[in-house]
PDB file of C-alpha atoms in Angstrom:
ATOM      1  CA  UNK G   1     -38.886  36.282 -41.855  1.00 96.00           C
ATOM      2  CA  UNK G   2     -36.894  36.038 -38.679  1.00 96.00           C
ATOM      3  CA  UNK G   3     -39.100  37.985 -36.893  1.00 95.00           C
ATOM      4  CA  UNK G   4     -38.661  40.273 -32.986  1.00 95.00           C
ATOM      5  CA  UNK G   5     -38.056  40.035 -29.631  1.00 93.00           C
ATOM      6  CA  UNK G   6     -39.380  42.111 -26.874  1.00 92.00           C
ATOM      7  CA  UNK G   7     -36.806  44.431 -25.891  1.00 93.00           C
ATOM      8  CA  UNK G   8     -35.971  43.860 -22.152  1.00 95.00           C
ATOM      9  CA  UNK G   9     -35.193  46.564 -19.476  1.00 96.00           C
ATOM     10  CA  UNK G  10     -31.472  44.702 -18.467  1.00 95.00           C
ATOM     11  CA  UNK G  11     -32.196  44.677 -14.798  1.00 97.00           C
ATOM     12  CA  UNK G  12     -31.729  42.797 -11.369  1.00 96.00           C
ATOM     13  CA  UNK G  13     -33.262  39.380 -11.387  1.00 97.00           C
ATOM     14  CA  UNK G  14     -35.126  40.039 -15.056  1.00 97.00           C
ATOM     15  CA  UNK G  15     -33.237  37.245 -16.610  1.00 95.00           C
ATOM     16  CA  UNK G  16     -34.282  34.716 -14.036  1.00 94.00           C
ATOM     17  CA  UNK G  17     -38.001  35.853 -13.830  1.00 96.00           C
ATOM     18  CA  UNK G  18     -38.840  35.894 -17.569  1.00 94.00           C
ATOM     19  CA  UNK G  19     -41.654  33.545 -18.265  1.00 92.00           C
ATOM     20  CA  UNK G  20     -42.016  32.692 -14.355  1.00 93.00           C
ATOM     21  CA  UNK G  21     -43.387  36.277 -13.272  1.00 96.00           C
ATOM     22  CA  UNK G  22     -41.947  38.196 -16.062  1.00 97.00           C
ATOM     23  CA  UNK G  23     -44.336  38.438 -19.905  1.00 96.00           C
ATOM     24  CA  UNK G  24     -44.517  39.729 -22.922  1.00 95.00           C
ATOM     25  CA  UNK G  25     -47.720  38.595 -23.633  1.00 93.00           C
ATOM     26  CA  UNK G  26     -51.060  39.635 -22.298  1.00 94.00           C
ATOM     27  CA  UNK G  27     -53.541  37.154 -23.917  1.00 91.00           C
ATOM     28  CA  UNK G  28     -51.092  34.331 -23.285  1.00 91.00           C
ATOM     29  CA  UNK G  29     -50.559  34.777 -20.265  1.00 95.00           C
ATOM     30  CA  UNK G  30     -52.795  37.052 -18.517  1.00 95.00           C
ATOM     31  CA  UNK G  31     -55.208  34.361 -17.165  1.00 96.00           C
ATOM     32  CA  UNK G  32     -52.851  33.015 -14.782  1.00 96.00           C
ATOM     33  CA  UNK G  33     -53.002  36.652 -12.718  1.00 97.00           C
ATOM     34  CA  UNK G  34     -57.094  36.702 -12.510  1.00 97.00           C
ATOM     35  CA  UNK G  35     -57.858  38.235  -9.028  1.00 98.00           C
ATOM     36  CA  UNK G  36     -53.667  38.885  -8.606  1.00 98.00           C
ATOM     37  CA  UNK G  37     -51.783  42.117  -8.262  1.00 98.00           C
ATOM     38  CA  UNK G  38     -49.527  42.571 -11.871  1.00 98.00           C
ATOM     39  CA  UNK G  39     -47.802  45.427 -13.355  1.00 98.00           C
ATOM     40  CA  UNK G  40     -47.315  46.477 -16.860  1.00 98.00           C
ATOM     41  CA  UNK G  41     -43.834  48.497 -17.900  1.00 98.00           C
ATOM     42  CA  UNK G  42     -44.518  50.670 -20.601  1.00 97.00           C
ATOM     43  CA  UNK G  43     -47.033  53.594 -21.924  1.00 97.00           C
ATOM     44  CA  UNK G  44     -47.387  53.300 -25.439  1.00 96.00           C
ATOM     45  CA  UNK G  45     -49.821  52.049 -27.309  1.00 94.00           C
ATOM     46  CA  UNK G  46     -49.198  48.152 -26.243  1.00 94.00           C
ATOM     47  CA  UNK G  47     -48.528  48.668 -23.010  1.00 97.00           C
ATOM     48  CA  UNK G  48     -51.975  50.744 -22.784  1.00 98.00           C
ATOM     49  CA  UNK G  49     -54.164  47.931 -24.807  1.00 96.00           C
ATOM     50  CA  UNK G  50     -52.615  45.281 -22.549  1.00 97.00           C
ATOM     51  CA  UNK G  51     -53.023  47.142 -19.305  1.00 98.00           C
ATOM     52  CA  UNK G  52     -56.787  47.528 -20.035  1.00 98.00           C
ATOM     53  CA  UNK G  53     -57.182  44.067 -20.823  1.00 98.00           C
ATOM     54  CA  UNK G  54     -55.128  42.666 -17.620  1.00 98.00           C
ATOM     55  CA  UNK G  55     -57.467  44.990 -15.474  1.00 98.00           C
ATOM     56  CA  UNK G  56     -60.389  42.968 -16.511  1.00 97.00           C
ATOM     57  CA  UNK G  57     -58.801  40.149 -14.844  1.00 97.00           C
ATOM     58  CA  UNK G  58     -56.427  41.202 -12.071  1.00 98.00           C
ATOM     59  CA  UNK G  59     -57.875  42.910  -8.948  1.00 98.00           C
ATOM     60  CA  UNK G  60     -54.667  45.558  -8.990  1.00 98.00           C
ATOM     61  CA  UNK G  61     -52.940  46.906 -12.281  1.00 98.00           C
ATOM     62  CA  UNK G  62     -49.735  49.001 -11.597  1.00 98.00           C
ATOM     63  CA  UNK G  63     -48.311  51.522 -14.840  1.00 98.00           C
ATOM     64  CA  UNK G  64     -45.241  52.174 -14.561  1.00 98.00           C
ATOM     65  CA  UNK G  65     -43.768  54.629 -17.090  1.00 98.00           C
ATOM     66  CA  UNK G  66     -40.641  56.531 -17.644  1.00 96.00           C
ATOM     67  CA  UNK G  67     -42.239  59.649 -19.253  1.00 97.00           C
ATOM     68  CA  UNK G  68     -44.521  62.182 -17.242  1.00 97.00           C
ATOM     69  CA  UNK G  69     -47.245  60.752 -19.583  1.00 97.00           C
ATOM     70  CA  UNK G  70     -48.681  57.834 -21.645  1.00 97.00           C
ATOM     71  CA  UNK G  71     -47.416  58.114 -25.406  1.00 96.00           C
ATOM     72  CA  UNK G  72     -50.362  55.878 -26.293  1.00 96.00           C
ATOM     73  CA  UNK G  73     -53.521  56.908 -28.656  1.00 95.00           C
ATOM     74  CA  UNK G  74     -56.006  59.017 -26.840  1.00 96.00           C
ATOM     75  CA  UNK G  75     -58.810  56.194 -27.293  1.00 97.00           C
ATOM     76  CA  UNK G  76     -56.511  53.846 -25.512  1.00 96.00           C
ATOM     77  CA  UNK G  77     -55.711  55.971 -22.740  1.00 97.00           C
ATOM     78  CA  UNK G  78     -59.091  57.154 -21.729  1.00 97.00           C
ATOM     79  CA  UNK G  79     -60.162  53.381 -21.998  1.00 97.00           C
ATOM     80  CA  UNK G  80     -57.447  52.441 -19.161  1.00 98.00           C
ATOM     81  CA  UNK G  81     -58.107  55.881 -17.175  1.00 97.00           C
ATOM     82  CA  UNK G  82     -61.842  54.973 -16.919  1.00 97.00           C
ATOM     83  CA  UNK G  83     -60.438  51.508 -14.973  1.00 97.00           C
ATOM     84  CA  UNK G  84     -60.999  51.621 -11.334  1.00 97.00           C
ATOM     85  CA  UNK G  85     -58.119  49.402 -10.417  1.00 98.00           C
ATOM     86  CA  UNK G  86     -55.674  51.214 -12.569  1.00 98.00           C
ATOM     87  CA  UNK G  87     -52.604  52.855 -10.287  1.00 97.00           C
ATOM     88  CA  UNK G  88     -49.721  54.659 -12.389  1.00 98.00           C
ATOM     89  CA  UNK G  89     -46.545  55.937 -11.962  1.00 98.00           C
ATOM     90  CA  UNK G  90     -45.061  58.542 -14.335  1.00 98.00           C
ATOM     91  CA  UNK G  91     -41.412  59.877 -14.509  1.00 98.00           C
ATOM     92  CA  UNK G  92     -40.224  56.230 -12.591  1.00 98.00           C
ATOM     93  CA  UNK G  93     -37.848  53.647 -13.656  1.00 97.00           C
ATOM     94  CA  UNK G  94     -37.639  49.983 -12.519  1.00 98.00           C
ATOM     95  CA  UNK G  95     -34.034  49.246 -10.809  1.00 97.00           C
ATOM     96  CA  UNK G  96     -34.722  45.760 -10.272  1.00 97.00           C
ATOM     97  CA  UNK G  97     -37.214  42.921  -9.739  1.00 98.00           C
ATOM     98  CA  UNK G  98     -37.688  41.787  -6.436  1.00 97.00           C
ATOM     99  CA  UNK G  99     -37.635  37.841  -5.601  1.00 95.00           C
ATOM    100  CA  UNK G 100     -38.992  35.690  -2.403  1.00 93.00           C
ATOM    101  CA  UNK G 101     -37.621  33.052  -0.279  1.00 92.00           C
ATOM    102  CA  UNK G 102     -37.781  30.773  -3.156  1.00 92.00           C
ATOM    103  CA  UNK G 103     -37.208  33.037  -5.649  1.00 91.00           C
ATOM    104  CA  UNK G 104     -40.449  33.735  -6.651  1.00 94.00           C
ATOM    105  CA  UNK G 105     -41.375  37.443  -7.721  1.00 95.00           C
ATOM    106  CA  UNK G 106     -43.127  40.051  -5.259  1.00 97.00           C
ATOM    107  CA  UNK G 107     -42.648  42.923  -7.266  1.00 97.00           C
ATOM    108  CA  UNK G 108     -40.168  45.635  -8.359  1.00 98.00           C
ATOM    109  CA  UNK G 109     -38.463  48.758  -6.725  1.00 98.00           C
ATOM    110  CA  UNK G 110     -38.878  52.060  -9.109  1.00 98.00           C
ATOM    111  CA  UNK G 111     -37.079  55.227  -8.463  1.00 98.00           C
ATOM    112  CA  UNK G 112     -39.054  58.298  -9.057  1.00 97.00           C
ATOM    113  CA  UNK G 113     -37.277  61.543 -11.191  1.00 96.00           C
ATOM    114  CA  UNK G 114     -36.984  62.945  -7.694  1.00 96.00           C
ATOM    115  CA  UNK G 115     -34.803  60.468  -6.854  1.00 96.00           C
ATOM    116  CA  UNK G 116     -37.575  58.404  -4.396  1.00 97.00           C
ATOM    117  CA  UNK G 117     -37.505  54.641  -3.737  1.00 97.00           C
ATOM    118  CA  UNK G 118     -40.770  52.518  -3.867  1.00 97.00           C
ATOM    119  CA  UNK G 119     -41.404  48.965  -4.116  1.00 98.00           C
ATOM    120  CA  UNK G 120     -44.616  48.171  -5.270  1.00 98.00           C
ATOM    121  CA  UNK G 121     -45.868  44.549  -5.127  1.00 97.00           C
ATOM    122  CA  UNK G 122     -47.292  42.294  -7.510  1.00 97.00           C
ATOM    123  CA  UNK G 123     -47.896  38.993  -8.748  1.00 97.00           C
ATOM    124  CA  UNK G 124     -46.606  39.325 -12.115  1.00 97.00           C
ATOM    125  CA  UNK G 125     -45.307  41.716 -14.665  1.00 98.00           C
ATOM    126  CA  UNK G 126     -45.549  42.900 -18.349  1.00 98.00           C
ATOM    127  CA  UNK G 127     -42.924  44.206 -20.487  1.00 98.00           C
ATOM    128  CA  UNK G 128     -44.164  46.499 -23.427  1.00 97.00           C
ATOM    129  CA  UNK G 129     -40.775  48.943 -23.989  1.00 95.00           C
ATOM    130  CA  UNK G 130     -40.564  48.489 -27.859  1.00 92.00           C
ATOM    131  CA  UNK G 131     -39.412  45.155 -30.232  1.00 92.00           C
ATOM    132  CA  UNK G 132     -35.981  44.429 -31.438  1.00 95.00           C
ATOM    133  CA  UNK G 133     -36.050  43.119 -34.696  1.00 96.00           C
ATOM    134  CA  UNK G 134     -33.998  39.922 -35.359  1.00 97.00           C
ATOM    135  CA  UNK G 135     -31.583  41.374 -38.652  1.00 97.00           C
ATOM    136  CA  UNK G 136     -28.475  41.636 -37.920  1.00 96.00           C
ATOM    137  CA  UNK G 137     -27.293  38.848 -40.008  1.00 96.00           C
ATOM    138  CA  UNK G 138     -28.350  40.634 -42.609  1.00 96.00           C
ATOM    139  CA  UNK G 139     -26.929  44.035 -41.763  1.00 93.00           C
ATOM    140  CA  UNK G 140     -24.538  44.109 -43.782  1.00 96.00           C
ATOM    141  CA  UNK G 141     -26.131  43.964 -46.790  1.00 97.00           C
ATOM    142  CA  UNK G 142     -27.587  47.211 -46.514  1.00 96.00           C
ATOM    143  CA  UNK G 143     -31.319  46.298 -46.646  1.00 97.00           C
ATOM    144  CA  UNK G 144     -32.385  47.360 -43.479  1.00 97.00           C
ATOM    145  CA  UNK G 145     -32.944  51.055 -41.562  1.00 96.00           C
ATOM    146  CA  UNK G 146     -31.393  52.700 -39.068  1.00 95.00           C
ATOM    147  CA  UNK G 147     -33.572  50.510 -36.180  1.00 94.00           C
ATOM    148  CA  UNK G 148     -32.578  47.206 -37.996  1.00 96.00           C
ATOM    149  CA  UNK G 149     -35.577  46.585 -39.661  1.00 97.00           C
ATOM    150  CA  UNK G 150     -35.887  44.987 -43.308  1.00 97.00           C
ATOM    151  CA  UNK G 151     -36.756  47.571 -45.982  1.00 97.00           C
ATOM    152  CA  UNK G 152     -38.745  45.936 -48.500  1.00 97.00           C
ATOM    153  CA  UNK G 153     -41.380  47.169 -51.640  1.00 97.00           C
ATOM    154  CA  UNK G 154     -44.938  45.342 -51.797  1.00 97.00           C
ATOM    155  CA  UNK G 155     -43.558  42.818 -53.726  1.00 97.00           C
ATOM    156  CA  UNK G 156     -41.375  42.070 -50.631  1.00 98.00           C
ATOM    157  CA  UNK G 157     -38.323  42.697 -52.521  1.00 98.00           C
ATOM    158  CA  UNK G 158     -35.257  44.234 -51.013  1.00 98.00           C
ATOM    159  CA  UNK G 159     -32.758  46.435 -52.656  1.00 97.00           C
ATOM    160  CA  UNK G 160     -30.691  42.858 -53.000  1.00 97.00           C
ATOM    161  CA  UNK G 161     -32.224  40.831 -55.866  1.00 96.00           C
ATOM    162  CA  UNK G 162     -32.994  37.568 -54.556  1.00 96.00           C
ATOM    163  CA  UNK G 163     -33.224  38.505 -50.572  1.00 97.00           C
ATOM    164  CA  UNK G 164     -37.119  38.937 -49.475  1.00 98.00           C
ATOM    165  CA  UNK G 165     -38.144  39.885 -45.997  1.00 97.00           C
ATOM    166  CA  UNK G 166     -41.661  39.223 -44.283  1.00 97.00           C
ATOM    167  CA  UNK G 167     -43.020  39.795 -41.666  1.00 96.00           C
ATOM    168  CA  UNK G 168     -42.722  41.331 -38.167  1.00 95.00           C
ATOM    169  CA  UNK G 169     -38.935  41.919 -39.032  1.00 97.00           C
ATOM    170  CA  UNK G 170     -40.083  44.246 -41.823  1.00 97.00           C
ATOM    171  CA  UNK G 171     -40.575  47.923 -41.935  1.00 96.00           C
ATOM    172  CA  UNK G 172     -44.636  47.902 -41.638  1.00 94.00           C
ATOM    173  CA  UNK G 173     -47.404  49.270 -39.871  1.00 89.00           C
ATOM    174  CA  UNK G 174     -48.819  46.382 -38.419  1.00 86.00           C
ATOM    175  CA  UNK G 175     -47.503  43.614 -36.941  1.00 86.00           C
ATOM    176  CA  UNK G 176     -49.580  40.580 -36.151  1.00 86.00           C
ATOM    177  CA  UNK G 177     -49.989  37.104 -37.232  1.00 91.00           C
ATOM    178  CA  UNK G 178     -52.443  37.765 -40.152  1.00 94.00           C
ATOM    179  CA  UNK G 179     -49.886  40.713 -41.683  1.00 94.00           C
ATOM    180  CA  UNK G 180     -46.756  38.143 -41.179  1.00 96.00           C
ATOM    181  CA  UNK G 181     -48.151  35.266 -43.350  1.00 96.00           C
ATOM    182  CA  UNK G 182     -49.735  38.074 -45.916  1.00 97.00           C
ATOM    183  CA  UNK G 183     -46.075  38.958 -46.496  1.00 97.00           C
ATOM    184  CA  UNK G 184     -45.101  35.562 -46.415  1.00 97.00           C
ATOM    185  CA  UNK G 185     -47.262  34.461 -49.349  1.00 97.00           C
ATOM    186  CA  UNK G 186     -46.951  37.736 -51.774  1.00 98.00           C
ATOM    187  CA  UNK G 187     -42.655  36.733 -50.509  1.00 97.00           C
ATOM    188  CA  UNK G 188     -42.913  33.016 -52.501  1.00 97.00           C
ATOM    189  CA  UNK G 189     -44.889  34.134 -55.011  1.00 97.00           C
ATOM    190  CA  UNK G 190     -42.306  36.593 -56.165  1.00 97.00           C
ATOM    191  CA  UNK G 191     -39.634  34.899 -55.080  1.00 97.00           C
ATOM    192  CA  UNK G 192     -40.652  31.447 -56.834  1.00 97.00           C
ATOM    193  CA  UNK G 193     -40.781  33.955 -59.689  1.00 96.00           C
ATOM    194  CA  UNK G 194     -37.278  35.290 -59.460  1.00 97.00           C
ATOM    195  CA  UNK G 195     -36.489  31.952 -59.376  1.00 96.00           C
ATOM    196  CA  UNK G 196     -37.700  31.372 -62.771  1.00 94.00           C
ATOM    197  CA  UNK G 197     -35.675  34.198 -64.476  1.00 93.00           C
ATOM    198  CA  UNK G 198     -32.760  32.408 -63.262  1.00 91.00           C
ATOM    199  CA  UNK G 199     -33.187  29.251 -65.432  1.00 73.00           C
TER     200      UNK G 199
END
Protein backbone atom coordinates (compact mmCIF):
# COMPACT_ATOMS: atom_id res chain seq x y z
CA UNK A 1 0.00 0.00 0.00
CA UNK A 2 2.79 2.39 -0.79
CA UNK A 3 0.78 4.44 -2.68
CA UNK A 4 1.75 7.60 -5.81
CA UNK A 5 3.29 10.59 -6.41
CA UNK A 6 2.34 13.26 -8.79
CA UNK A 7 4.50 13.01 -11.66
CA UNK A 8 6.44 16.34 -12.07
CA UNK A 9 7.30 18.17 -15.38
CA UNK A 10 11.47 18.25 -14.43
CA UNK A 11 11.80 21.92 -15.09
CA UNK A 12 13.60 25.28 -14.10
CA UNK A 13 12.92 26.29 -10.56
CA UNK A 14 10.03 23.33 -10.08
CA UNK A 15 11.99 21.73 -7.37
CA UNK A 16 12.28 24.87 -5.33
CA UNK A 17 8.61 26.04 -5.85
CA UNK A 18 6.79 22.79 -4.93
CA UNK A 19 4.49 23.39 -2.06
CA UNK A 20 5.41 27.30 -2.03
CA UNK A 21 3.63 28.18 -5.49
CA UNK A 22 3.78 24.81 -6.96
CA UNK A 23 0.44 21.92 -5.96
CA UNK A 24 -0.85 18.94 -6.51
CA UNK A 25 -3.78 19.46 -4.74
CA UNK A 26 -6.77 21.59 -5.48
CA UNK A 27 -8.98 21.24 -2.33
CA UNK A 28 -5.89 21.52 -0.16
CA UNK A 29 -4.66 24.11 -1.33
CA UNK A 30 -6.78 26.08 -3.53
CA UNK A 31 -8.07 28.53 -0.84
CA UNK A 32 -4.91 30.24 -0.46
CA UNK A 33 -5.30 31.64 -4.38
CA UNK A 34 -9.08 33.11 -3.80
CA UNK A 35 -9.18 36.36 -5.90
CA UNK A 36 -5.29 35.35 -7.31
CA UNK A 37 -4.16 34.57 -10.81
CA UNK A 38 -3.14 30.41 -10.83
CA UNK A 39 -2.57 28.03 -13.54
CA UNK A 40 -3.31 24.42 -13.87
CA UNK A 41 -0.79 22.04 -16.16
CA UNK A 42 -2.65 19.38 -17.54
CA UNK A 43 -6.02 18.46 -19.65
CA UNK A 44 -7.25 15.33 -18.54
CA UNK A 45 -9.76 14.54 -16.53
CA UNK A 46 -8.01 15.96 -13.12
CA UNK A 47 -6.62 18.70 -14.43
CA UNK A 48 -10.24 19.65 -15.90
CA UNK A 49 -12.22 18.89 -12.40
CA UNK A 50 -9.56 20.94 -10.60
CA UNK A 51 -9.46 23.81 -13.03
CA UNK A 52 -13.27 24.24 -12.62
CA UNK A 53 -13.08 24.18 -9.05
CA UNK A 54 -9.97 26.76 -8.74
CA UNK A 55 -12.09 29.13 -11.06
CA UNK A 56 -14.66 29.39 -8.40
CA UNK A 57 -12.09 30.91 -6.32
CA UNK A 58 -9.34 32.59 -8.33
CA UNK A 59 -10.22 35.70 -10.41
CA UNK A 60 -7.82 34.24 -13.48
CA UNK A 61 -7.41 30.40 -14.35
CA UNK A 62 -4.69 29.71 -17.04
CA UNK A 63 -4.81 25.83 -18.99
CA UNK A 64 -2.01 25.03 -20.19
CA UNK A 65 -1.87 21.81 -22.24
CA UNK A 66 0.48 20.01 -24.47
CA UNK A 67 -2.15 18.51 -26.85
CA UNK A 68 -4.30 20.70 -29.35
CA UNK A 69 -7.17 19.59 -27.01
CA UNK A 70 -8.43 18.57 -23.52
CA UNK A 71 -8.34 14.60 -23.18
CA UNK A 72 -10.84 15.05 -20.34
CA UNK A 73 -14.67 13.66 -20.30
CA UNK A 74 -16.97 15.80 -22.31
CA UNK A 75 -19.09 16.70 -19.03
CA UNK A 76 -15.92 18.02 -17.54
CA UNK A 77 -14.89 20.03 -20.32
CA UNK A 78 -18.04 21.85 -21.12
CA UNK A 79 -18.27 22.53 -17.26
CA UNK A 80 -14.75 24.49 -17.42
CA UNK A 81 -15.59 26.01 -21.06
CA UNK A 82 -18.81 27.56 -19.62
CA UNK A 83 -16.19 29.49 -16.94
CA UNK A 84 -15.74 33.06 -17.76
CA UNK A 85 -12.30 33.37 -16.30
CA UNK A 86 -11.01 30.30 -17.98
CA UNK A 87 -7.87 31.22 -20.56
CA UNK A 88 -6.16 28.06 -22.31
CA UNK A 89 -3.35 27.27 -24.16
CA UNK A 90 -3.20 24.17 -26.39
CA UNK A 91 -0.13 22.65 -28.24
CA UNK A 92 2.32 24.66 -25.35
CA UNK A 93 4.83 23.33 -23.03
CA UNK A 94 6.15 24.91 -19.79
CA UNK A 95 10.16 25.50 -20.05
CA UNK A 96 10.44 26.77 -16.70
CA UNK A 97 8.89 28.50 -13.67
CA UNK A 98 9.60 31.92 -13.22
CA UNK A 99 10.76 33.32 -9.62
CA UNK A 100 10.85 37.08 -8.02
CA UNK A 101 13.30 39.06 -6.18
CA UNK A 102 12.87 36.77 -3.33
CA UNK A 103 12.22 33.90 -5.06
CA UNK A 104 8.76 33.86 -4.97
CA UNK A 105 6.77 32.56 -8.15
CA UNK A 106 5.23 35.00 -10.91
CA UNK A 107 4.48 32.52 -13.31
CA UNK A 108 5.90 30.29 -16.09
CA UNK A 109 7.24 30.79 -19.74
CA UNK A 110 5.47 28.16 -22.32
CA UNK A 111 6.62 27.70 -25.81
CA UNK A 112 3.92 27.28 -28.30
CA UNK A 113 4.28 24.21 -31.25
CA UNK A 114 5.20 27.17 -33.41
CA UNK A 115 8.02 27.67 -31.57
CA UNK A 116 6.56 31.16 -29.67
CA UNK A 117 7.65 32.35 -26.20
CA UNK A 118 5.03 33.59 -23.59
CA UNK A 119 5.16 34.12 -20.02
CA UNK A 120 2.02 34.17 -18.47
CA UNK A 121 1.69 35.27 -14.81
CA UNK A 122 0.21 33.84 -11.89
CA UNK A 123 0.04 33.39 -8.34
CA UNK A 124 0.25 29.78 -8.14
CA UNK A 125 0.24 26.61 -10.10
CA UNK A 126 -1.26 23.05 -10.39
CA UNK A 127 0.31 20.02 -11.62
CA UNK A 128 -2.16 17.29 -12.97
CA UNK A 129 0.31 15.31 -15.76
CA UNK A 130 -0.46 11.69 -14.52
CA UNK A 131 0.72 9.64 -10.98
CA UNK A 132 3.76 7.56 -10.59
CA UNK A 133 3.09 4.73 -8.61
CA UNK A 134 5.54 3.98 -5.73
CA UNK A 135 6.57 -0.09 -6.80
CA UNK A 136 9.62 -0.42 -7.73
CA UNK A 137 10.78 -2.30 -4.79
CA UNK A 138 8.68 -4.69 -5.76
CA UNK A 139 9.48 -4.88 -9.45
CA UNK A 140 11.15 -7.53 -9.48
CA UNK A 141 8.86 -9.83 -8.42
CA UNK A 142 6.85 -9.63 -11.36
CA UNK A 143 3.53 -8.44 -9.84
CA UNK A 144 3.16 -5.31 -11.38
CA UNK A 145 2.34 -3.93 -15.25
CA UNK A 146 4.11 -2.34 -17.64
CA UNK A 147 3.35 1.40 -15.80
CA UNK A 148 4.52 -0.09 -12.39
CA UNK A 149 1.40 -0.61 -10.93
CA UNK A 150 0.46 -3.68 -8.55
CA UNK A 151 -1.66 -6.32 -10.31
CA UNK A 152 -3.84 -7.80 -7.86
CA UNK A 153 -7.45 -10.11 -7.92
CA UNK A 154 -10.41 -8.86 -5.54
CA UNK A 155 -9.08 -10.70 -2.92
CA UNK A 156 -6.03 -8.36 -3.24
CA UNK A 157 -3.83 -11.18 -3.93
CA UNK A 158 -0.89 -10.97 -6.25
CA UNK A 159 0.50 -13.64 -8.42
CA UNK A 160 3.14 -14.04 -5.25
CA UNK A 161 1.37 -15.93 -2.42
CA UNK A 162 1.74 -13.94 0.56
CA UNK A 163 2.41 -10.29 -1.17
CA UNK A 164 -1.03 -8.11 -1.18
CA UNK A 165 -1.25 -4.68 -2.68
CA UNK A 166 -3.92 -1.87 -1.84
CA UNK A 167 -4.60 0.91 -2.74
CA UNK A 168 -3.70 3.85 -5.03
CA UNK A 169 -0.53 1.76 -6.03
CA UNK A 170 -2.89 -0.86 -7.47
CA UNK A 171 -4.20 -1.40 -10.90
CA UNK A 172 -7.91 0.15 -10.27
CA UNK A 173 -10.32 2.46 -11.51
CA UNK A 174 -10.60 4.72 -8.82
CA UNK A 175 -8.35 6.13 -6.70
CA UNK A 176 -9.40 8.00 -3.61
CA UNK A 177 -9.30 7.67 0.04
CA UNK A 178 -12.55 5.60 0.45
CA UNK A 179 -11.23 2.89 -2.48
CA UNK A 180 -7.59 2.80 -0.64
CA UNK A 181 -8.85 1.66 2.84
CA UNK A 182 -11.66 -0.70 0.96
CA UNK A 183 -8.59 -2.53 -0.37
CA UNK A 184 -6.90 -2.21 2.72
CA UNK A 185 -9.48 -4.11 4.77
CA UNK A 186 -10.59 -7.00 2.10
CA UNK A 187 -6.00 -7.00 2.08
CA UNK A 188 -5.96 -8.19 6.13
CA UNK A 189 -8.74 -10.10 5.93
CA UNK A 190 -7.19 -12.38 3.39
CA UNK A 191 -4.02 -11.93 4.34
CA UNK A 192 -4.68 -12.71 8.21
CA UNK A 193 -6.14 -15.74 6.44
CA UNK A 194 -3.10 -16.83 4.53
CA UNK A 195 -1.60 -16.47 7.59
CA UNK A 196 -3.53 -19.18 9.09
CA UNK A 197 -2.73 -21.86 6.41
CA UNK A 198 0.72 -21.35 7.38
CA UNK A 199 0.43 -22.75 10.97
Amino acid sequence: ASGTVPRRLGVENEDMLASRGISWCAICDGPMYKNKEVIVVGGGNSAVEEASYLATLATKVTVIQDMPHLTADKKAQDILTSKTNVDFRFSSKVNKFVLGNSGEMLGVEITNSKGEKEVINADGAFEYIGLIPVTTFVSKLGITNKFGYIEANEKMETKVAGVYGAGDSNVKQIRQVVTATSDGAIAVQNALKYLETLN
